[in-house]
Short mmCIF file of C-alpha atoms and ligand atoms in Angstrom, two decimals:
data_model
loop_
_atom_site.label_atom_id
_atom_site.label_comp_id
_atom_site.label_asym_id
_atom_site.label_seq_id
_atom_site.Cartn_x
_atom_site.Cartn_y
_atom_site.Cartn_z
CA MET A 1 -19.39 -17.28 -8.80
CA ASN A 2 -20.24 -14.28 -10.99
CA PHE A 3 -17.50 -12.91 -13.30
CA GLU A 4 -19.44 -10.24 -14.90
CA GLU A 5 -18.32 -6.66 -14.44
CA SER A 6 -20.95 -4.57 -12.26
CA GLU A 7 -22.71 -1.49 -14.19
CA GLU A 8 -21.06 0.71 -11.73
CA HIS A 9 -17.61 -0.84 -12.49
CA ARG A 10 -18.64 -0.63 -16.25
CA LEU A 11 -19.60 3.04 -15.98
CA ILE A 12 -16.29 3.91 -14.06
CA ARG A 13 -14.22 2.18 -16.67
CA GLU A 14 -16.15 3.95 -19.53
CA SER A 15 -15.85 7.44 -18.14
CA VAL A 16 -11.83 7.05 -17.28
CA ARG A 17 -11.68 6.02 -20.61
CA LYS A 18 -13.56 8.92 -22.34
CA LEU A 19 -11.41 11.42 -20.36
CA CYS A 20 -8.05 9.78 -21.07
CA SER A 21 -9.08 9.95 -24.88
CA ASP A 22 -8.24 13.59 -24.74
CA PHE A 23 -4.48 12.84 -23.56
CA PRO A 24 -3.19 10.69 -26.66
CA ASP A 25 0.39 9.26 -26.98
CA GLU A 26 1.80 12.23 -28.42
CA TYR A 27 1.12 14.17 -25.16
CA TRP A 28 2.73 11.37 -23.18
CA GLU A 29 5.69 11.20 -25.56
CA ARG A 30 6.12 14.72 -25.01
CA HIS A 31 5.84 15.22 -21.36
CA ASP A 32 8.38 12.22 -21.08
CA ARG A 33 10.91 13.47 -23.18
CA GLU A 34 10.77 17.04 -21.98
CA GLY A 35 10.58 15.93 -18.47
CA VAL A 36 7.22 17.92 -17.71
CA PHE A 37 4.64 16.85 -15.01
CA PRO A 38 1.44 15.94 -16.61
CA ASP A 39 -0.30 18.93 -15.25
CA ARG A 40 -3.73 19.34 -17.60
CA PHE A 41 -4.33 15.39 -16.83
CA PHE A 42 -3.85 15.52 -13.27
CA HIS A 43 -6.08 18.71 -13.08
CA ASN A 44 -9.01 16.94 -15.23
CA MET A 45 -8.22 13.80 -13.15
CA ALA A 46 -9.18 15.97 -10.05
CA ALA A 47 -12.06 17.71 -11.26
CA ALA A 48 -13.83 14.61 -12.34
CA GLY A 49 -13.44 13.25 -8.73
CA TRP A 50 -11.01 10.11 -9.70
CA ILE A 51 -8.24 11.16 -7.38
CA GLY A 52 -10.41 11.12 -4.59
CA ILE A 53 -12.38 7.83 -5.97
CA ALA A 54 -10.92 5.96 -2.77
CA MET A 55 -11.09 8.71 -0.14
CA PRO A 56 -13.76 8.41 2.80
CA GLU A 57 -16.71 10.72 1.83
CA GLN A 58 -16.58 12.47 5.01
CA TYR A 59 -13.30 13.86 3.68
CA GLY A 60 -14.54 14.92 0.14
CA GLY A 61 -13.91 11.60 -1.95
CA ALA A 62 -16.15 9.37 -3.12
CA GLY A 63 -15.72 6.57 -0.60
CA ARG A 64 -15.34 3.52 -2.75
CA GLY A 65 -12.72 0.76 -2.71
CA ILE A 66 -9.66 -0.62 -4.13
CA GLN A 67 -11.75 -2.87 -7.02
CA GLU A 68 -13.01 0.80 -8.05
CA ALA A 69 -9.60 2.65 -7.52
CA ALA A 70 -7.93 -0.20 -9.53
CA ILE A 71 -10.17 0.20 -12.86
CA VAL A 72 -9.18 3.90 -12.66
CA LEU A 73 -5.51 3.07 -12.55
CA GLU A 74 -5.94 0.08 -15.37
CA GLU A 75 -7.95 2.41 -17.64
CA VAL A 76 -5.41 5.40 -17.19
CA ALA A 77 -2.40 3.06 -17.83
CA ALA A 78 -4.26 1.50 -20.78
CA SER A 79 -5.08 4.69 -22.52
CA GLY A 80 -1.21 4.75 -23.43
CA ALA A 81 -0.48 7.05 -20.50
CA ALA A 82 1.17 4.27 -18.87
CA MET A 83 3.37 5.08 -15.83
CA ASN A 84 3.73 8.47 -16.77
CA GLY A 85 0.22 9.15 -16.06
CA ALA A 86 -0.53 6.40 -13.58
CA SER A 87 2.09 7.82 -11.21
CA SER A 88 1.42 11.57 -11.57
CA ILE A 89 -1.95 10.41 -9.61
CA HIS A 90 -1.42 6.75 -7.67
CA LEU A 91 -0.31 8.26 -4.26
CA SER A 92 -3.09 10.94 -4.21
CA ILE A 93 -5.60 7.84 -4.94
CA PHE A 94 -4.65 5.64 -2.05
CA GLY A 95 -1.22 6.49 -0.49
CA MET A 96 -2.73 8.30 2.15
CA HIS A 97 -4.73 5.20 3.75
CA PRO A 98 -2.44 5.64 7.19
CA ILE A 99 -3.44 8.72 7.74
CA VAL A 100 -6.98 7.92 7.01
CA LYS A 101 -6.60 4.71 9.15
CA HIS A 102 -4.39 6.15 11.88
CA GLY A 103 -4.10 9.75 11.87
CA SER A 104 -6.07 12.38 14.25
CA ALA A 105 -9.34 13.52 13.48
CA ALA A 106 -8.00 16.92 13.12
CA MET A 107 -4.92 15.64 11.11
CA CYS A 108 -7.67 14.05 8.69
CA GLN A 109 -9.49 17.33 8.57
CA LYS A 110 -6.84 19.27 7.92
CA TYR A 111 -4.99 17.41 5.01
CA LEU A 112 -7.52 14.80 3.29
CA PRO A 113 -9.63 17.04 1.62
CA ASP A 114 -7.10 18.99 -0.32
CA VAL A 115 -5.50 15.21 -1.39
CA ALA A 116 -8.87 14.16 -2.52
CA THR A 117 -9.02 17.40 -4.76
CA GLY A 118 -5.85 17.08 -5.73
CA LYS A 119 -5.00 20.54 -4.38
CA LEU A 120 -2.24 18.93 -1.88
CA HIS A 121 0.51 16.85 -4.11
CA VAL A 122 1.83 14.27 -2.08
CA ALA A 123 4.89 11.99 -1.75
CA PHE A 124 5.95 8.90 -0.20
CA GLY A 125 9.23 8.68 1.56
CA VAL A 126 10.32 5.24 2.75
CA THR A 127 13.30 4.12 0.57
CA GLU A 128 16.83 4.60 1.72
CA PRO A 129 20.27 4.36 -0.23
CA ASN A 130 21.56 2.28 3.00
CA ALA A 131 18.42 0.27 3.44
CA GLY A 132 16.85 -0.54 0.48
CA SER A 133 13.81 -3.25 0.61
CA ASP A 134 15.21 -3.92 4.39
CA THR A 135 12.97 -1.16 5.67
CA THR A 136 13.78 -1.68 9.23
CA SER A 137 17.08 -0.42 8.58
CA ILE A 138 16.22 2.98 7.58
CA GLU A 139 18.70 5.26 8.99
CA THR A 140 16.47 8.85 9.06
CA PHE A 141 16.03 9.87 12.43
CA ALA A 142 13.47 12.45 14.25
CA ARG A 143 14.95 13.76 17.31
CA ARG A 144 12.02 14.95 19.58
CA GLU A 145 12.13 18.64 20.84
CA GLY A 146 9.13 19.92 22.92
CA ASP A 147 5.84 20.12 20.44
CA HIS A 148 8.00 19.05 17.43
CA TYR A 149 10.34 16.53 15.70
CA LEU A 150 13.65 17.55 13.85
CA VAL A 151 14.40 15.32 10.90
CA LYS A 152 17.69 14.42 9.67
CA GLY A 153 18.75 11.89 6.57
CA ARG A 154 18.41 11.09 3.74
CA LYS A 155 15.84 9.42 1.41
CA ILE A 156 16.15 8.05 -2.25
CA TRP A 157 13.63 7.31 -5.10
CA THR A 158 11.23 9.72 -3.72
CA THR A 159 8.36 10.03 -6.52
CA LYS A 160 6.87 13.55 -7.04
CA ALA A 161 9.03 15.37 -4.17
CA LEU A 162 9.40 18.34 -6.42
CA GLU A 163 5.76 18.81 -6.97
CA SER A 164 4.66 17.76 -3.84
CA GLY A 165 3.61 19.62 -0.33
CA ARG A 166 4.01 16.87 1.79
CA VAL A 167 5.58 13.79 2.16
CA LEU A 168 4.29 10.93 4.28
CA LEU A 169 7.80 9.99 5.79
CA LEU A 170 8.88 6.64 7.68
CA VAL A 171 11.73 7.79 10.07
CA ARG A 172 13.17 6.17 13.15
CA THR A 173 12.27 7.73 16.59
CA THR A 174 14.61 4.57 18.49
CA ALA A 175 17.57 3.37 16.74
CA LYS A 176 17.33 -0.22 15.43
CA ALA A 177 20.06 -1.42 17.77
CA GLN A 178 17.75 0.02 20.98
CA VAL A 179 14.52 -1.84 20.12
CA LYS A 180 13.18 -5.32 20.82
CA ARG A 181 12.04 -6.26 17.74
CA LYS A 182 13.40 -4.61 14.38
CA THR A 183 10.27 -3.27 13.46
CA ASP A 184 9.86 -1.02 16.40
CA GLY A 185 10.54 2.47 17.02
CA MET A 186 9.87 3.48 13.30
CA THR A 187 7.50 6.71 12.86
CA LEU A 188 5.46 8.28 10.25
CA LEU A 189 5.19 12.07 10.07
CA PHE A 190 3.28 13.87 7.39
CA ALA A 191 6.30 16.27 7.02
CA LYS A 192 6.17 19.63 4.57
CA LEU A 193 8.82 19.73 1.83
CA GLN A 194 10.18 23.10 2.65
CA GLU A 195 13.18 24.99 1.94
CA PRO A 196 16.13 25.41 3.45
CA GLU A 197 15.74 22.08 5.30
CA VAL A 198 14.95 19.99 2.60
CA HIS A 199 17.16 19.53 -0.55
CA ILE A 200 15.68 17.48 -3.58
CA SER A 201 17.63 16.41 -6.80
CA PRO A 202 15.93 14.20 -8.98
CA ILE A 203 17.46 11.23 -10.54
CA ALA A 204 18.28 10.56 -13.85
CA LYS A 205 16.09 7.19 -14.95
CA LEU A 206 15.14 5.01 -17.71
CA GLY A 207 11.61 6.15 -18.02
CA ARG A 208 8.54 7.60 -16.55
CA ASN A 209 10.26 10.89 -16.95
CA ALA A 210 7.06 13.07 -16.76
CA VAL A 211 7.19 11.82 -13.16
CA ARG A 212 10.27 12.66 -11.52
CA THR A 213 11.72 10.63 -8.60
CA CYS A 214 14.02 12.19 -6.41
CA GLU A 215 16.79 11.81 -3.71
CA VAL A 216 15.82 13.85 -0.48
CA VAL A 217 17.82 15.08 2.08
CA TYR A 218 16.43 16.31 5.24
CA ASP A 219 18.67 18.50 7.53
CA ASP A 220 16.90 19.19 10.52
CA LEU A 221 13.82 19.58 9.21
CA PRO A 222 10.96 20.58 11.95
CA VAL A 223 7.51 18.76 12.17
CA ALA A 224 4.99 19.20 14.58
CA VAL A 225 4.15 16.50 16.94
CA ALA A 226 0.52 17.19 15.65
CA ASP A 227 1.75 16.07 11.92
CA ARG A 228 2.75 12.78 13.07
CA VAL A 229 0.39 9.36 12.32
CA GLY A 230 -0.85 7.59 14.98
CA GLU A 231 1.58 6.95 17.87
CA GLU A 232 5.25 7.11 17.89
CA GLY A 233 6.94 3.93 16.90
CA GLU A 234 3.94 2.36 15.37
CA GLY A 235 5.04 3.73 11.74
CA PHE A 236 5.67 0.17 9.98
CA ARG A 237 2.57 -1.43 11.25
CA TYR A 238 0.74 1.26 9.89
CA LEU A 239 2.41 0.95 6.44
CA LEU A 240 1.93 -2.59 6.34
CA ASP A 241 -1.94 -1.75 6.37
CA GLY A 242 -1.63 -0.31 2.80
CA LEU A 243 0.52 -2.87 1.69
CA ASN A 244 -1.81 -5.03 -0.17
CA ALA A 245 -3.88 -2.34 -1.59
CA GLU A 246 -0.60 -0.85 -3.16
CA ARG A 247 0.31 -4.20 -4.74
CA ILE A 248 -3.27 -4.49 -5.92
CA LEU A 249 -2.94 -1.06 -7.84
CA ILE A 250 0.53 -1.22 -9.55
CA ALA A 251 -0.71 -5.18 -10.52
CA ALA A 252 -3.42 -2.79 -12.39
CA GLU A 253 -1.23 -0.41 -13.86
CA SER A 254 0.83 -3.32 -15.10
CA LEU A 255 -2.07 -4.94 -16.73
CA GLY A 256 -2.69 -1.35 -18.62
CA ILE A 257 0.37 -0.90 -20.16
CA GLY A 258 0.22 -4.32 -21.28
CA ARG A 259 -3.20 -3.79 -22.73
CA ALA A 260 -1.79 -0.66 -24.23
CA ALA A 261 1.22 -2.25 -25.72
CA LEU A 262 -0.81 -5.32 -27.38
CA ARG A 263 -3.40 -2.93 -28.73
CA ARG A 264 -0.89 -1.33 -30.78
CA ALA A 265 1.14 -4.73 -31.50
CA VAL A 266 -1.81 -6.32 -33.10
CA ASN A 267 -2.89 -3.11 -34.80
CA TYR A 268 0.48 -3.27 -36.73
CA ALA A 269 0.64 -6.99 -37.02
CA ASN A 270 -2.01 -6.56 -38.86
CA GLU A 271 -1.13 -3.46 -41.08
CA ARG A 272 2.44 -4.05 -41.79
CA VAL A 273 2.92 -6.02 -44.77
CA VAL A 274 6.49 -7.71 -45.28
CA PHE A 275 6.81 -10.46 -48.17
CA ASP A 276 3.33 -9.43 -49.46
CA ARG A 277 1.54 -10.47 -46.58
CA PRO A 278 0.59 -8.90 -43.12
CA ILE A 279 3.34 -9.77 -40.46
CA GLY A 280 0.77 -11.41 -38.22
CA LYS A 281 0.19 -14.11 -40.69
CA ASN A 282 3.30 -15.53 -39.12
CA GLN A 283 3.18 -17.66 -36.06
CA GLY A 284 6.04 -16.08 -35.15
CA ILE A 285 4.38 -13.08 -34.50
CA ALA A 286 1.10 -14.17 -33.64
CA PHE A 287 1.99 -16.73 -31.03
CA PRO A 288 3.67 -14.50 -28.59
CA LEU A 289 0.78 -11.82 -28.91
CA ALA A 290 -1.68 -14.56 -28.03
CA GLU A 291 0.52 -15.63 -25.37
CA ALA A 292 0.62 -11.87 -24.01
CA ARG A 293 -3.02 -11.93 -24.20
CA THR A 294 -3.55 -14.91 -22.22
CA ARG A 295 -0.74 -13.70 -19.55
CA LEU A 296 -2.48 -10.43 -18.87
CA ASP A 297 -6.34 -11.88 -18.55
CA ALA A 298 -4.94 -14.68 -16.53
CA ALA A 299 -3.20 -11.33 -14.41
CA GLU A 300 -6.65 -9.84 -14.56
CA LEU A 301 -8.19 -12.78 -12.50
CA MET A 302 -6.13 -12.42 -9.47
CA ILE A 303 -6.08 -8.60 -9.47
CA ARG A 304 -9.83 -8.56 -9.46
CA LYS A 305 -9.79 -11.55 -6.79
CA ALA A 306 -7.18 -9.60 -4.49
CA ALA A 307 -9.45 -6.41 -4.63
CA TRP A 308 -12.85 -8.21 -3.84
CA LEU A 309 -10.94 -9.99 -0.92
CA LEU A 310 -9.49 -6.49 0.14
CA ASP A 311 -12.91 -4.82 -0.30
CA THR A 312 -14.82 -7.40 1.53
CA ASN A 313 -12.13 -6.96 4.66
CA GLN A 314 -10.80 -10.79 4.10
CA PRO A 315 -6.92 -11.66 4.18
CA CYS A 316 -5.39 -11.02 0.81
CA GLY A 317 -1.82 -11.09 1.21
CA ALA A 318 -1.10 -13.80 -0.91
CA GLU A 319 -3.39 -12.58 -3.70
CA ALA A 320 -2.41 -9.35 -3.64
CA ASN A 321 1.06 -10.10 -3.92
CA MET A 322 0.63 -12.85 -6.55
CA ALA A 323 -1.54 -10.33 -8.49
CA LYS A 324 1.62 -7.87 -8.44
CA TRP A 325 3.72 -10.73 -9.50
CA LEU A 326 1.68 -11.95 -12.50
CA ALA A 327 0.79 -8.38 -13.81
CA ALA A 328 4.51 -6.91 -13.61
CA GLU A 329 5.55 -10.10 -15.63
CA ALA A 330 2.33 -10.22 -17.89
CA GLY A 331 2.54 -6.37 -18.80
CA PHE A 332 6.34 -6.68 -19.48
CA PHE A 333 6.01 -9.62 -21.74
CA ALA A 334 3.15 -7.95 -23.75
CA ALA A 335 5.42 -4.89 -24.00
CA ASP A 336 8.67 -6.98 -25.34
CA CYS A 337 6.21 -8.41 -27.88
CA ALA A 338 5.03 -5.26 -28.74
CA LEU A 339 8.43 -3.73 -29.20
CA GLN A 340 9.50 -7.08 -31.10
CA THR A 341 6.38 -6.93 -33.47
CA HIS A 342 7.30 -3.66 -34.54
CA GLY A 343 10.86 -4.31 -35.67
CA GLY A 344 13.10 -1.57 -36.02
CA PHE A 345 10.13 0.61 -35.63
CA GLY A 346 9.78 -0.79 -32.31
CA TYR A 347 13.02 1.22 -31.10
CA ALA A 348 11.65 4.56 -32.43
CA ARG A 349 9.79 6.99 -30.32
CA GLU A 350 6.95 7.53 -32.74
CA PHE A 351 5.53 4.19 -32.38
CA HIS A 352 5.23 4.66 -28.46
CA VAL A 353 5.96 0.91 -27.69
CA GLU A 354 9.66 1.65 -26.62
CA ARG A 355 7.72 4.17 -23.64
CA TYR A 356 5.55 1.20 -22.63
CA TRP A 357 8.48 -1.04 -22.57
CA ARG A 358 10.62 1.17 -20.44
CA GLU A 359 7.85 1.78 -18.35
CA ALA A 360 6.61 -1.86 -17.89
CA ARG A 361 10.19 -2.44 -16.73
CA LEU A 362 9.72 -0.44 -13.87
CA MET A 363 6.92 -2.53 -12.74
CA LYS A 364 9.26 -5.64 -11.94
CA LEU A 365 11.34 -3.63 -9.60
CA ALA A 366 8.93 -0.89 -7.58
CA PRO A 367 7.37 -0.37 -5.47
CA ILE A 368 8.67 -4.15 -4.51
CA SER A 369 10.70 -6.08 -6.48
CA GLN A 370 9.65 -9.53 -8.32
CA GLU A 371 12.02 -11.12 -5.90
CA MET A 372 10.89 -9.87 -2.32
CA ILE A 373 7.28 -11.25 -3.79
CA LEU A 374 8.39 -14.52 -4.27
CA ASN A 375 10.13 -14.21 -0.96
CA TYR A 376 6.56 -13.44 0.46
CA VAL A 377 4.93 -16.28 -0.94
CA ALA A 378 7.47 -18.71 -0.29
CA GLU A 379 7.46 -17.83 3.37
CA HIS A 380 3.99 -16.98 3.86
CA VAL A 381 2.09 -19.31 1.43
CA LEU A 382 4.35 -22.46 1.18
CA GLY A 383 5.65 -22.31 4.89
CA LEU A 384 9.30 -22.12 3.73
CA PRO A 385 11.97 -21.16 5.95
CA ARG A 386 12.81 -17.34 5.72
CA SER A 387 15.85 -16.98 3.29
CA TYR A 388 17.09 -13.36 4.73
C1 FAD B 1 11.26 5.02 -10.49
C2 FAD B 1 10.86 4.65 -8.92
C3 FAD B 1 10.37 5.23 -8.19
C4 FAD B 1 10.12 4.72 -6.99
N1 FAD B 1 9.39 5.46 -6.10
C5 FAD B 1 9.52 5.30 -4.46
C6 FAD B 1 8.73 6.34 -3.77
O1 FAD B 1 8.04 6.83 -4.25
N2 FAD B 1 8.92 6.13 -2.35
C7 FAD B 1 9.69 5.17 -1.93
O2 FAD B 1 9.90 5.29 -0.73
N3 FAD B 1 10.33 4.30 -2.78
C8 FAD B 1 10.27 4.61 -4.21
N4 FAD B 1 11.16 3.78 -5.04
C9 FAD B 1 12.17 2.69 -4.50
C10 FAD B 1 11.91 1.18 -4.42
O3 FAD B 1 10.45 1.00 -3.65
C11 FAD B 1 12.73 0.25 -4.52
O4 FAD B 1 13.78 0.86 -5.74
C12 FAD B 1 12.86 -1.03 -4.38
O5 FAD B 1 12.05 -1.35 -3.01
C13 FAD B 1 13.69 -2.15 -4.04
O6 FAD B 1 14.76 -1.45 -3.40
P1 FAD B 1 16.08 -1.36 -3.77
O7 FAD B 1 16.08 -0.44 -5.29
O8 FAD B 1 17.14 -0.64 -2.79
O9 FAD B 1 16.69 -2.40 -3.98
P2 FAD B 1 17.70 -3.21 -3.14
O10 FAD B 1 16.93 -3.97 -1.76
O11 FAD B 1 19.17 -2.89 -3.05
O12 FAD B 1 17.76 -4.97 -3.99
C14 FAD B 1 18.62 -5.31 -5.21
C15 FAD B 1 18.09 -6.21 -5.95
O13 FAD B 1 18.45 -7.35 -4.67
C16 FAD B 1 17.27 -8.35 -4.81
N5 FAD B 1 17.36 -8.68 -3.43
C17 FAD B 1 17.79 -8.13 -2.12
N6 FAD B 1 17.19 -8.77 -0.86
C18 FAD B 1 17.12 -9.83 -1.63
C19 FAD B 1 16.23 -11.00 -0.76
N7 FAD B 1 16.17 -11.42 0.50
N8 FAD B 1 16.26 -12.20 -1.82
C20 FAD B 1 15.85 -12.01 -3.03
N9 FAD B 1 16.30 -11.00 -3.52
C21 FAD B 1 16.82 -9.89 -2.70
C22 FAD B 1 16.51 -7.11 -4.60
O14 FAD B 1 15.06 -8.16 -5.41
C23 FAD B 1 16.59 -6.46 -5.88
O15 FAD B 1 16.56 -7.15 -7.32
C24 FAD B 1 11.04 3.92 -6.51
C25 FAD B 1 11.96 3.38 -6.96
C26 FAD B 1 12.13 3.50 -8.74
C27 FAD B 1 12.94 2.51 -9.26
#
């Protein structure tokens, strides 16, 4: 067993860290406060090739794996960009995996190079108000009319819908009541987010406000059959192919936020003097920070293991899910300790830990809740009966 970081991984980490150092906390605080997308950051990440890191070389990417993509996203979050930075690029880095794997050659050639270079922003439309975590209950329907579909329905929580040209959209092409297995009859479309058939409304939310997330209504949106990913009715299975990678990348982002929060907390605990001594001398301050570091390092090990398993084509469902759970808990714990360490100043925007705290909280909810992760572990790892 070798835990040493490879030279290539170290170089990726250092290069991303250097690029991110041009975007200090103040940049992210301002974009978060004003609700403005971080265009310059997105552009610089694309120009340096980081957005295309996991895209196959034939489509203009670097053809690297999830281990490398996880390092990129961890470093972005750890720079203080947190989720405002990570979510601006996350979907472009790996969200197109179902197209890479199941899309036609023409579809891949037409779209993927533009995703890899950042020219085409993309969104992911799965969640619906009436279905939530129960994805097979989605109701958005695509009805076939000759060489195109007409899509009607309502999605919620579509991140970057306002900035994106296209959305990877999960729809029903056969109603749930008419299929043998509830996972049948769903189809993935790479749909254009065009007016007037698409109506997008941003949702006012707690944090990560530089990257807006939206309700999207589709009113007979035409989508060419050529923009269907793979076979009709197989969309749910195509989606599953990318889920472990998604869990690992989200875990890496949670880890990064935790590292950013802890860095600020330790600095503050060393500098802030109350009762004539640095507050870090109090074990009531030091122990939670030491515990936060311990939890983050443990989560990191599971992330590295899951990413390595995935990149070497081995089963990694258990590890990917556990990594997401551990890192989301560890990231939020670190952010909460950082806020407490700052006392009243932790509540002020100026010290940035309140922003990390708001964004770390999101990781326990999305893209999958901690409860659904535990459902997976209970059922698939422990062999307990499914509870729902
Ligand atoms: C900021 C943000 C960005 C997002 N971006 C996207 C996006 O780009 N694209 C997209 O498609 N979606 C996106 N989502 C949606 C996200 O994936 C969902 O919010 C998440 O999957 C949970 O679904 P829900 O909110 O409907 O919760 P629900 O399914 O309604 O669940 C509510 C609560 O009940 C619990 N629960 C439900 N069923 C069970 C059960 N069987 N056992 C135990 N507990 C259960 C859940 O864990 C949760 O705590 C985003 C969400 C947020 C907040």
